[in-house]
PDB file of C-alpha atoms in Angstrom:
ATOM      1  CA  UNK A  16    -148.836 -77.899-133.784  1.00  0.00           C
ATOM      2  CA  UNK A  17    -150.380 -78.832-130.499  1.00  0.00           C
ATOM      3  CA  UNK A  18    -147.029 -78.782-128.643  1.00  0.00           C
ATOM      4  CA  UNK A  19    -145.519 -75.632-130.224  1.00  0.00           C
ATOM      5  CA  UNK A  20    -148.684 -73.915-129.322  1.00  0.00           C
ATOM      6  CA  UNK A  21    -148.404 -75.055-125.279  1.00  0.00           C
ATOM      7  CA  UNK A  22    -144.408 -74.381-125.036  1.00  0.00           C
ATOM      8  CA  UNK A  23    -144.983 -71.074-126.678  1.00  0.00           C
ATOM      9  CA  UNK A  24    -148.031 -70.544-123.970  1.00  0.00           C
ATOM     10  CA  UNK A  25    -145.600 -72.065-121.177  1.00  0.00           C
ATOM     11  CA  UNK A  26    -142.287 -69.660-122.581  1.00  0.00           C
ATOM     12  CA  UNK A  27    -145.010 -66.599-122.058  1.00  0.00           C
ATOM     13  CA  UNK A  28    -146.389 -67.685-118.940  1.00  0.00           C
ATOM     14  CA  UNK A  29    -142.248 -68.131-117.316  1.00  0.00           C
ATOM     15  CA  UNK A  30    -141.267 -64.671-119.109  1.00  0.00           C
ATOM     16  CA  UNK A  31    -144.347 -63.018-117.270  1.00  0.00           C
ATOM     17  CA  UNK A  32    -143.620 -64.364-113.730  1.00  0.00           C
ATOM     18  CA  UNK A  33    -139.820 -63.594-113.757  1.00  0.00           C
ATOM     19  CA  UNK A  34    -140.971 -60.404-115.214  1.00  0.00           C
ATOM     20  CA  UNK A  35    -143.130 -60.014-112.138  1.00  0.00           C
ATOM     21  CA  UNK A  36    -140.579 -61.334-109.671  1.00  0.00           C
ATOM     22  CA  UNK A  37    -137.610 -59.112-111.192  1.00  0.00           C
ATOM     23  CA  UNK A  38    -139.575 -55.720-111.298  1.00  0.00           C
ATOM     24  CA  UNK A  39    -142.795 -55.576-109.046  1.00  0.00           C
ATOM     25  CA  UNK A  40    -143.407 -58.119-106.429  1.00  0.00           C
ATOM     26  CA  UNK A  41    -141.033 -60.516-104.590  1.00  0.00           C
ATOM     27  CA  UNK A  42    -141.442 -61.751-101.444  1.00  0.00           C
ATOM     28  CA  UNK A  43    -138.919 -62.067 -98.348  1.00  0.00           C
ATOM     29  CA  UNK A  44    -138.236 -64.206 -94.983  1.00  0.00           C
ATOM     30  CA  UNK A  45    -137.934 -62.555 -91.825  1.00  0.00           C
ATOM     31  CA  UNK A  46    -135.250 -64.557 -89.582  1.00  0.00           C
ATOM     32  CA  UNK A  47    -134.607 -62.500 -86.887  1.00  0.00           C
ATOM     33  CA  UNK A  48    -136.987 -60.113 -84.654  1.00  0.00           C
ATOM     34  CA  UNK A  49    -135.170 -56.907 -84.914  1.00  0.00           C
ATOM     35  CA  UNK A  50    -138.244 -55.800 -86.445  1.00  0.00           C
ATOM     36  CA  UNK A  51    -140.688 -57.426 -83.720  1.00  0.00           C
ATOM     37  CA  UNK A  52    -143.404 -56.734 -82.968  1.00  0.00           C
ATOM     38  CA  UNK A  53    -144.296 -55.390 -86.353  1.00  0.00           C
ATOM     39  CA  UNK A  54    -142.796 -58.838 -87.966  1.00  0.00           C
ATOM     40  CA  UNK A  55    -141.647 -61.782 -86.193  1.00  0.00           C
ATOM     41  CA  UNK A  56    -139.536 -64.825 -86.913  1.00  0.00           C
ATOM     42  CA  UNK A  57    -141.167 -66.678 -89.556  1.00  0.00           C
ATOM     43  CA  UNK A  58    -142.950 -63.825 -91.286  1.00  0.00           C
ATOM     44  CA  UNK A  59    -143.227 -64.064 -94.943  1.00  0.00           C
ATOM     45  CA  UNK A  60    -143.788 -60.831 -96.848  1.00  0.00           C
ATOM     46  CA  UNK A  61    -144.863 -58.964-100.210  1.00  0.00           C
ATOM     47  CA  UNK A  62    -142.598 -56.502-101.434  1.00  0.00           C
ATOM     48  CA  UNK A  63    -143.066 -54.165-104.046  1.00  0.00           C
ATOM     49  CA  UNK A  64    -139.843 -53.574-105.771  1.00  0.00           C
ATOM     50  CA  UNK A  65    -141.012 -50.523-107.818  1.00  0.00           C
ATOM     51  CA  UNK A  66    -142.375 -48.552-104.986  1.00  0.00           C
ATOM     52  CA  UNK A  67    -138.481 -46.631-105.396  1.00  0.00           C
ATOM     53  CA  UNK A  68    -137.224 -47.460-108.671  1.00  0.00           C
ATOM     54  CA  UNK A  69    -136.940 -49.602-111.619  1.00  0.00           C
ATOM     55  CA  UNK A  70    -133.258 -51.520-111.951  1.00  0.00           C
ATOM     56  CA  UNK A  71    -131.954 -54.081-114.062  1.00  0.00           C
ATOM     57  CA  UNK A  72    -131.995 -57.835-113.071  1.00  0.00           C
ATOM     58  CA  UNK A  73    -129.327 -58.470-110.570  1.00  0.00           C
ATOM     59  CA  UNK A  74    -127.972 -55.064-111.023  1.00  0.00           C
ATOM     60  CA  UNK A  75    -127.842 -51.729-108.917  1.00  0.00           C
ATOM     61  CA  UNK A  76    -128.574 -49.531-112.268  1.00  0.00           C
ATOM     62  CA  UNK A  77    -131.837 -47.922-111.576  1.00  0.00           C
ATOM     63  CA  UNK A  78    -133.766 -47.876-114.880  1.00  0.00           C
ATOM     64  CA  UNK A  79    -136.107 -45.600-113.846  1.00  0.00           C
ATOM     65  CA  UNK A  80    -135.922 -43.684-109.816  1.00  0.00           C
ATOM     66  CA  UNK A  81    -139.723 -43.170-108.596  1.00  0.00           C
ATOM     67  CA  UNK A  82    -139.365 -41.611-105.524  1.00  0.00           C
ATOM     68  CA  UNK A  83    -137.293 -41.817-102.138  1.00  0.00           C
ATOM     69  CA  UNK A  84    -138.391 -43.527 -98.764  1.00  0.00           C
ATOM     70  CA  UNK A  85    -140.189 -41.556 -96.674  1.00  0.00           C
ATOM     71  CA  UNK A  86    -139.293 -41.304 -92.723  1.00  0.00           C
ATOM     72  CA  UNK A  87    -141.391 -44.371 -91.057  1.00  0.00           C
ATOM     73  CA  UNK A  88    -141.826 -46.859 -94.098  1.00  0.00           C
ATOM     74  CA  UNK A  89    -140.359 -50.515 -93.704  1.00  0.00           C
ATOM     75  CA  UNK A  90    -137.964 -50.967 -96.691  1.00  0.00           C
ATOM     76  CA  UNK A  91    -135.718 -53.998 -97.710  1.00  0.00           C
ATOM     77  CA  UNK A  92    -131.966 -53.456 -99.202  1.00  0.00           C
ATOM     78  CA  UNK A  93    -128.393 -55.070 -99.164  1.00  0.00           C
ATOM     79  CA  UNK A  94    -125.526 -53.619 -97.703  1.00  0.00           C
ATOM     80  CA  UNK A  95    -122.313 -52.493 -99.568  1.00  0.00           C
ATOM     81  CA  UNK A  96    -119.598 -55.403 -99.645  1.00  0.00           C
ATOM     82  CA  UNK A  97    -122.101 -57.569 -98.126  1.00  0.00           C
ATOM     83  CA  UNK A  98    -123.039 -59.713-101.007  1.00  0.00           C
ATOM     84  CA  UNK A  99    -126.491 -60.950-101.514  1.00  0.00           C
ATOM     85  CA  UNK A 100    -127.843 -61.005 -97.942  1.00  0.00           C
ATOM     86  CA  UNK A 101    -131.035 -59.130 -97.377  1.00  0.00           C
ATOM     87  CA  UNK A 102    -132.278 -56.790 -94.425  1.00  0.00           C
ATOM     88  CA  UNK A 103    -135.532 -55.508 -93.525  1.00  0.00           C
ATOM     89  CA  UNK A 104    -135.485 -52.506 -91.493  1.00  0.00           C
ATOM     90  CA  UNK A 105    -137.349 -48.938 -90.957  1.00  0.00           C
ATOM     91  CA  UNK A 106    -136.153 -46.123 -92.308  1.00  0.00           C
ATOM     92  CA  UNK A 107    -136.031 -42.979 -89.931  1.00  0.00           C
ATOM     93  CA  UNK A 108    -133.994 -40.255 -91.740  1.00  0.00           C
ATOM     94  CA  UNK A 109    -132.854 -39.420 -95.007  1.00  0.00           C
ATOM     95  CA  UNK A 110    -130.833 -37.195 -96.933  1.00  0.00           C
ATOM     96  CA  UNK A 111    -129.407 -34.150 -95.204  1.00  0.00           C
ATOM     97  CA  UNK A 112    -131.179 -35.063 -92.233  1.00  0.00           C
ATOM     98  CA  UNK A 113    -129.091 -35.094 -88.845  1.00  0.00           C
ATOM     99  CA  UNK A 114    -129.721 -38.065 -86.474  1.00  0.00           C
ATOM    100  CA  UNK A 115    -129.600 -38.425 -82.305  1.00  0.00           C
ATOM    101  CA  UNK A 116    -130.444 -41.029 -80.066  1.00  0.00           C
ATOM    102  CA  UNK A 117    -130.991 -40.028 -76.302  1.00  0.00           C
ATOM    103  CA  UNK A 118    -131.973 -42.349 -73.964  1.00  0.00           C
ATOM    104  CA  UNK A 119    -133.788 -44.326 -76.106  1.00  0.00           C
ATOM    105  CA  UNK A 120    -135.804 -41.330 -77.564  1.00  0.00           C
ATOM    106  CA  UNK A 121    -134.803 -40.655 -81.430  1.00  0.00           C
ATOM    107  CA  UNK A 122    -134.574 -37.104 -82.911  1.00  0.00           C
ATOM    108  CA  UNK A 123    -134.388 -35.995 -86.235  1.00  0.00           C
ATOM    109  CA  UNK A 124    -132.698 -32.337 -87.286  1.00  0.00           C
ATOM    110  CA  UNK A 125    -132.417 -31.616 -83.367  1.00  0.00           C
ATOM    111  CA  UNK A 126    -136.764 -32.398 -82.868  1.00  0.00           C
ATOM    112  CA  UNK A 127    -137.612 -35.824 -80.897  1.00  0.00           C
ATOM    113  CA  UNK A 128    -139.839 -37.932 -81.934  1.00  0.00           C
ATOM    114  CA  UNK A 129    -143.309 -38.223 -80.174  1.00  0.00           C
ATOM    115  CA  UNK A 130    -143.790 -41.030 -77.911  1.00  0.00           C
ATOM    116  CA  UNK A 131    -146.882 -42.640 -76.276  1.00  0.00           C
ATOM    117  CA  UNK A 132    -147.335 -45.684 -74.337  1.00  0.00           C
ATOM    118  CA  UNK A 133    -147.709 -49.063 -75.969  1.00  0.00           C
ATOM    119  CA  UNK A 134    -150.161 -51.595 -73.464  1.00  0.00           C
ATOM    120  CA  UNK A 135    -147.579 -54.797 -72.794  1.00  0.00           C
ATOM    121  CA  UNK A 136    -147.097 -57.020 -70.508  1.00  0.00           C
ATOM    122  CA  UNK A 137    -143.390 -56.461 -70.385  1.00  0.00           C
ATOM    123  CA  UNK A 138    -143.994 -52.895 -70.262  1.00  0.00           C
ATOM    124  CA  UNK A 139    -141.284 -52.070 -72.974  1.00  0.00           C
ATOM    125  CA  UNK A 140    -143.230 -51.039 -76.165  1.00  0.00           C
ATOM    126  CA  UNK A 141    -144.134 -47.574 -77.391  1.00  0.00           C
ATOM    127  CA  UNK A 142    -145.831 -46.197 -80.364  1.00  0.00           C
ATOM    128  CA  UNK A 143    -142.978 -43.779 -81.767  1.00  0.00           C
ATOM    129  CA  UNK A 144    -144.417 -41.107 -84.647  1.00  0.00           C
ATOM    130  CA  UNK A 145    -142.296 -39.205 -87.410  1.00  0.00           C
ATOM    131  CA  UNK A 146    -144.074 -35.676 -87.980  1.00  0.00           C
ATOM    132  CA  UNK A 147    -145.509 -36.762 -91.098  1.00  0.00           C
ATOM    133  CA  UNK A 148    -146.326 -40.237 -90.572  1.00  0.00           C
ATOM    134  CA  UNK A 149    -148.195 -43.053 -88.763  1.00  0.00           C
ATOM    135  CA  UNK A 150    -147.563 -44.275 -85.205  1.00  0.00           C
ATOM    136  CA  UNK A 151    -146.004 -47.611 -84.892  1.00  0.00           C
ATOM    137  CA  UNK A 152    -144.302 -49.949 -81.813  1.00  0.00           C
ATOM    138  CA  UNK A 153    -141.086 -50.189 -80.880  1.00  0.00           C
ATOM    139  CA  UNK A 154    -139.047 -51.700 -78.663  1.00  0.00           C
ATOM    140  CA  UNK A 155    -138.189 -49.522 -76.149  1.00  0.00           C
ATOM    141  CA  UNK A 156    -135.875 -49.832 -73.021  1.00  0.00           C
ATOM    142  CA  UNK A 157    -133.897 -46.753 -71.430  1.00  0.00           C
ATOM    143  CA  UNK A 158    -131.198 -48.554 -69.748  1.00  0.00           C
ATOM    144  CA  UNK A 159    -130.145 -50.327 -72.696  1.00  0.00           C
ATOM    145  CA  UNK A 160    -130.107 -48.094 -74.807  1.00  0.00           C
ATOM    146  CA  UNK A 161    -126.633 -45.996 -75.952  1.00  0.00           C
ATOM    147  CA  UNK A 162    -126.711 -42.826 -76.745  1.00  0.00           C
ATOM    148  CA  UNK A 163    -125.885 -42.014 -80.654  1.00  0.00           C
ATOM    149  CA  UNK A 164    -124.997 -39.224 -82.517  1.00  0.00           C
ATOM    150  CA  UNK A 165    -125.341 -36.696 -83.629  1.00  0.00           C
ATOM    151  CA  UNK A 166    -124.750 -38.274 -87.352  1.00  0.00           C
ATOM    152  CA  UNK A 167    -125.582 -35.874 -90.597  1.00  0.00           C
ATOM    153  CA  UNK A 168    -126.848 -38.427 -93.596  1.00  0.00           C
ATOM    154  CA  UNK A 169    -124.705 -37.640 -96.305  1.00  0.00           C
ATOM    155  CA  UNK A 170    -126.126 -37.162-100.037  1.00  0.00           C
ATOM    156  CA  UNK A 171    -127.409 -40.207-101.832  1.00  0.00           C
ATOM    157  CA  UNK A 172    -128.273 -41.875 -98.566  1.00  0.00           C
ATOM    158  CA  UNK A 173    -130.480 -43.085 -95.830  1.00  0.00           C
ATOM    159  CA  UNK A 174    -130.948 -44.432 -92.286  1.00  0.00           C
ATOM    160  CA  UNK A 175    -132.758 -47.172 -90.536  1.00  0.00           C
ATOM    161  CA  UNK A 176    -133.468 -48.883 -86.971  1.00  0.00           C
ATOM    162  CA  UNK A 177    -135.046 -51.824 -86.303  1.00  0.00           C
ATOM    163  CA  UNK A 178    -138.553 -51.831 -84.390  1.00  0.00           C
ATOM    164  CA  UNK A 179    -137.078 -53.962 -81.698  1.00  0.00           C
ATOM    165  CA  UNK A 180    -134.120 -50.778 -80.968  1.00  0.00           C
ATOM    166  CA  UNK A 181    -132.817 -53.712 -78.238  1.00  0.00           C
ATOM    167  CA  UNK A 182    -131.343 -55.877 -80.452  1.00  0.00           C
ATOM    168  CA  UNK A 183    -131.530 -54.543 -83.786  1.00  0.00           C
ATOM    169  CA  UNK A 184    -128.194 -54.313 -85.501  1.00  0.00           C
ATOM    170  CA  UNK A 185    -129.304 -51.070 -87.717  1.00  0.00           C
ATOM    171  CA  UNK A 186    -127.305 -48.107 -88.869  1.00  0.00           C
ATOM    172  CA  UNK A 187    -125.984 -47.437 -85.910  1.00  0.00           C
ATOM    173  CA  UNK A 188    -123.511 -50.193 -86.853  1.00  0.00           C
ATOM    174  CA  UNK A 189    -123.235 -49.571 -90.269  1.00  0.00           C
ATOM    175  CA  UNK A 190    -123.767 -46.280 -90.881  1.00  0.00           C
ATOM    176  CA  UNK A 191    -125.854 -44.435 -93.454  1.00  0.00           C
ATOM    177  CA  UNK A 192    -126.949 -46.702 -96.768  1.00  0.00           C
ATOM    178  CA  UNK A 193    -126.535 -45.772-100.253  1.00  0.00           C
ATOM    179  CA  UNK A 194    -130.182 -45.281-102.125  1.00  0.00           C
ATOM    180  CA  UNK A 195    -128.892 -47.781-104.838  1.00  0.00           C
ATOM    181  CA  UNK A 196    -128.684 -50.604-102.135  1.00  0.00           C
ATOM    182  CA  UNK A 197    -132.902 -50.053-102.014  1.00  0.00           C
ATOM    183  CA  UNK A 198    -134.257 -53.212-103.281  1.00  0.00           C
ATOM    184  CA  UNK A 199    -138.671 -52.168-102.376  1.00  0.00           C
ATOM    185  CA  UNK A 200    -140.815 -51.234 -99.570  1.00  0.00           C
ATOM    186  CA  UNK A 201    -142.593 -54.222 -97.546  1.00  0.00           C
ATOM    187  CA  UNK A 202    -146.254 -53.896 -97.670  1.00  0.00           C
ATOM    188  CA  UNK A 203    -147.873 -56.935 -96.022  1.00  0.00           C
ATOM    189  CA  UNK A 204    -147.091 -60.475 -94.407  1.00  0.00           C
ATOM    190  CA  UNK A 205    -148.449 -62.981 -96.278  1.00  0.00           C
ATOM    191  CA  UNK A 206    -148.037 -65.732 -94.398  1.00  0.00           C
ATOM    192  CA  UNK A 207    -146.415 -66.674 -91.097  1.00  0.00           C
ATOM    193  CA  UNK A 208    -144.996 -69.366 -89.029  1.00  0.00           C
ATOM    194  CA  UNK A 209    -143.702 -69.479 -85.851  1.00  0.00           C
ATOM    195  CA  UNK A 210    -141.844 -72.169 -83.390  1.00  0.00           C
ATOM    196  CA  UNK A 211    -145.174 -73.146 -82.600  1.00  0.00           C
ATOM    197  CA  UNK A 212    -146.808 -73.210 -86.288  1.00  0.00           C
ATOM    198  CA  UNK A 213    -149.132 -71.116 -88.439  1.00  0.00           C
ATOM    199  CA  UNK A 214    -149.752 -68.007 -86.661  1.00  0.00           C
ATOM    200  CA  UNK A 215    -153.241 -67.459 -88.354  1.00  0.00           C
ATOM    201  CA  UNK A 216    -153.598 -64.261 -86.922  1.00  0.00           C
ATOM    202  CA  UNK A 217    -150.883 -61.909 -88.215  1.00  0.00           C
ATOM    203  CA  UNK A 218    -151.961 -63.787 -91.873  1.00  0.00           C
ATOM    204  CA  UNK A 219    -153.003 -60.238 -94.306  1.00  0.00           C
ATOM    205  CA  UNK A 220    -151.382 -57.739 -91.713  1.00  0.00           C
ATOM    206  CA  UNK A 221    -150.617 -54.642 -93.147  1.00  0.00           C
ATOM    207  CA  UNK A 222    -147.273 -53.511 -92.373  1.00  0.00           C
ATOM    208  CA  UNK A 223    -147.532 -49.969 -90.516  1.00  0.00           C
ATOM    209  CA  UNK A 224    -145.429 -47.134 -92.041  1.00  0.00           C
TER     210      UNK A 224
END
């Protein structure tokens, strides 16, 4: 009776967790710094999965659609005919919206982003702002940048850059990405380890969006 009682307790226990993993909250490793400085190399992080939608297990079918992106928010997703592999990247327009890259400086339905100055030692960061949104660092260096665009996002799509706009390969490789490739919204870095070990410090950072 015993025994039934724990594999029935352990059966529930499994059930909850994948349950948890499949629809809420699974977390990621960052292996490149396209994203850097807001996650490094070694970054592990929380994702919730049903910030956007609900889908079935290993499926694209959205069970239930929440809500879209919004311009600035870190989001993971897959890529059409890419198979499993993951990517992390900012989203910066959606929908309908038209996107240009000048010299570095993005612009969204013909309007530029605001800029400010970043303090670094290599003198390459800025804090980059959406209308509607928080400020947060990227990469930033005029003379290698291309310019891109103008691009209209079609229907049933969005667009993303990397933080680190150097050596990010974003949508200005791949072009815009279907909402049903969505797979959550990063929220914080759990843990993180670098070439050098445990980086104790960005342990509980909240990722800015």
């Amino acid at each position: 009776m015993r025994l039934k009682k724990t594999i029935a307790i352990l059966f529930w226990a499994t059930t909850a967790a994948l349950g948890f993993r499949f629809f809420l909250l699974e977390d990621y490793r960052v292996f490149s710094d396209s994203m850097s400085p807001a996650l490094l190399s070694g970054d592990l992080v929380f994702v919730n999965k049903a910030a956007y939608n609900l889908k079935l297990p290993l499926s694209p079918y959205e069970i239930l659609k929440i809500r879209r992106p919004v311009r600035g928010e870190v989001v993971v997703f897959s890529l059409p005919d890419h198979g499993s592999e993951t990517y992390i990247k900012r989203v910066v327009a959606l929908e309908g919206d038209e996107v240009t890259i000048r010299g570095g400086a993005l612009e969204v339905n013909g309007k530029a982003l605001s800029y400010e100055e970043h303090a670094s030692a290599s003198g390459h960061l800025k804090w980059e702002k959406h209308e509607k949104g928080s400020p947060y660092p990227v990469t930033w260096d005029p003379a290698s940048h291309a310019d891109y665009g103008p691009v209209q996002i079609p229907q049933g799509h969005f667009f993303v850059l990397g933080d680190n706009r150097v050596q990010s390969v974003d949508s200005r490789s791949w072009g815009p990405i279907p909402f049903s490739c969505l797979k959550g919204k990063v929220s914080v870095i759990w843990f993180s380890n670098g070439p050098s070990g445990v980086r104790p410090e960005r342990i509980g950072r909240w990722v800015r969006s």
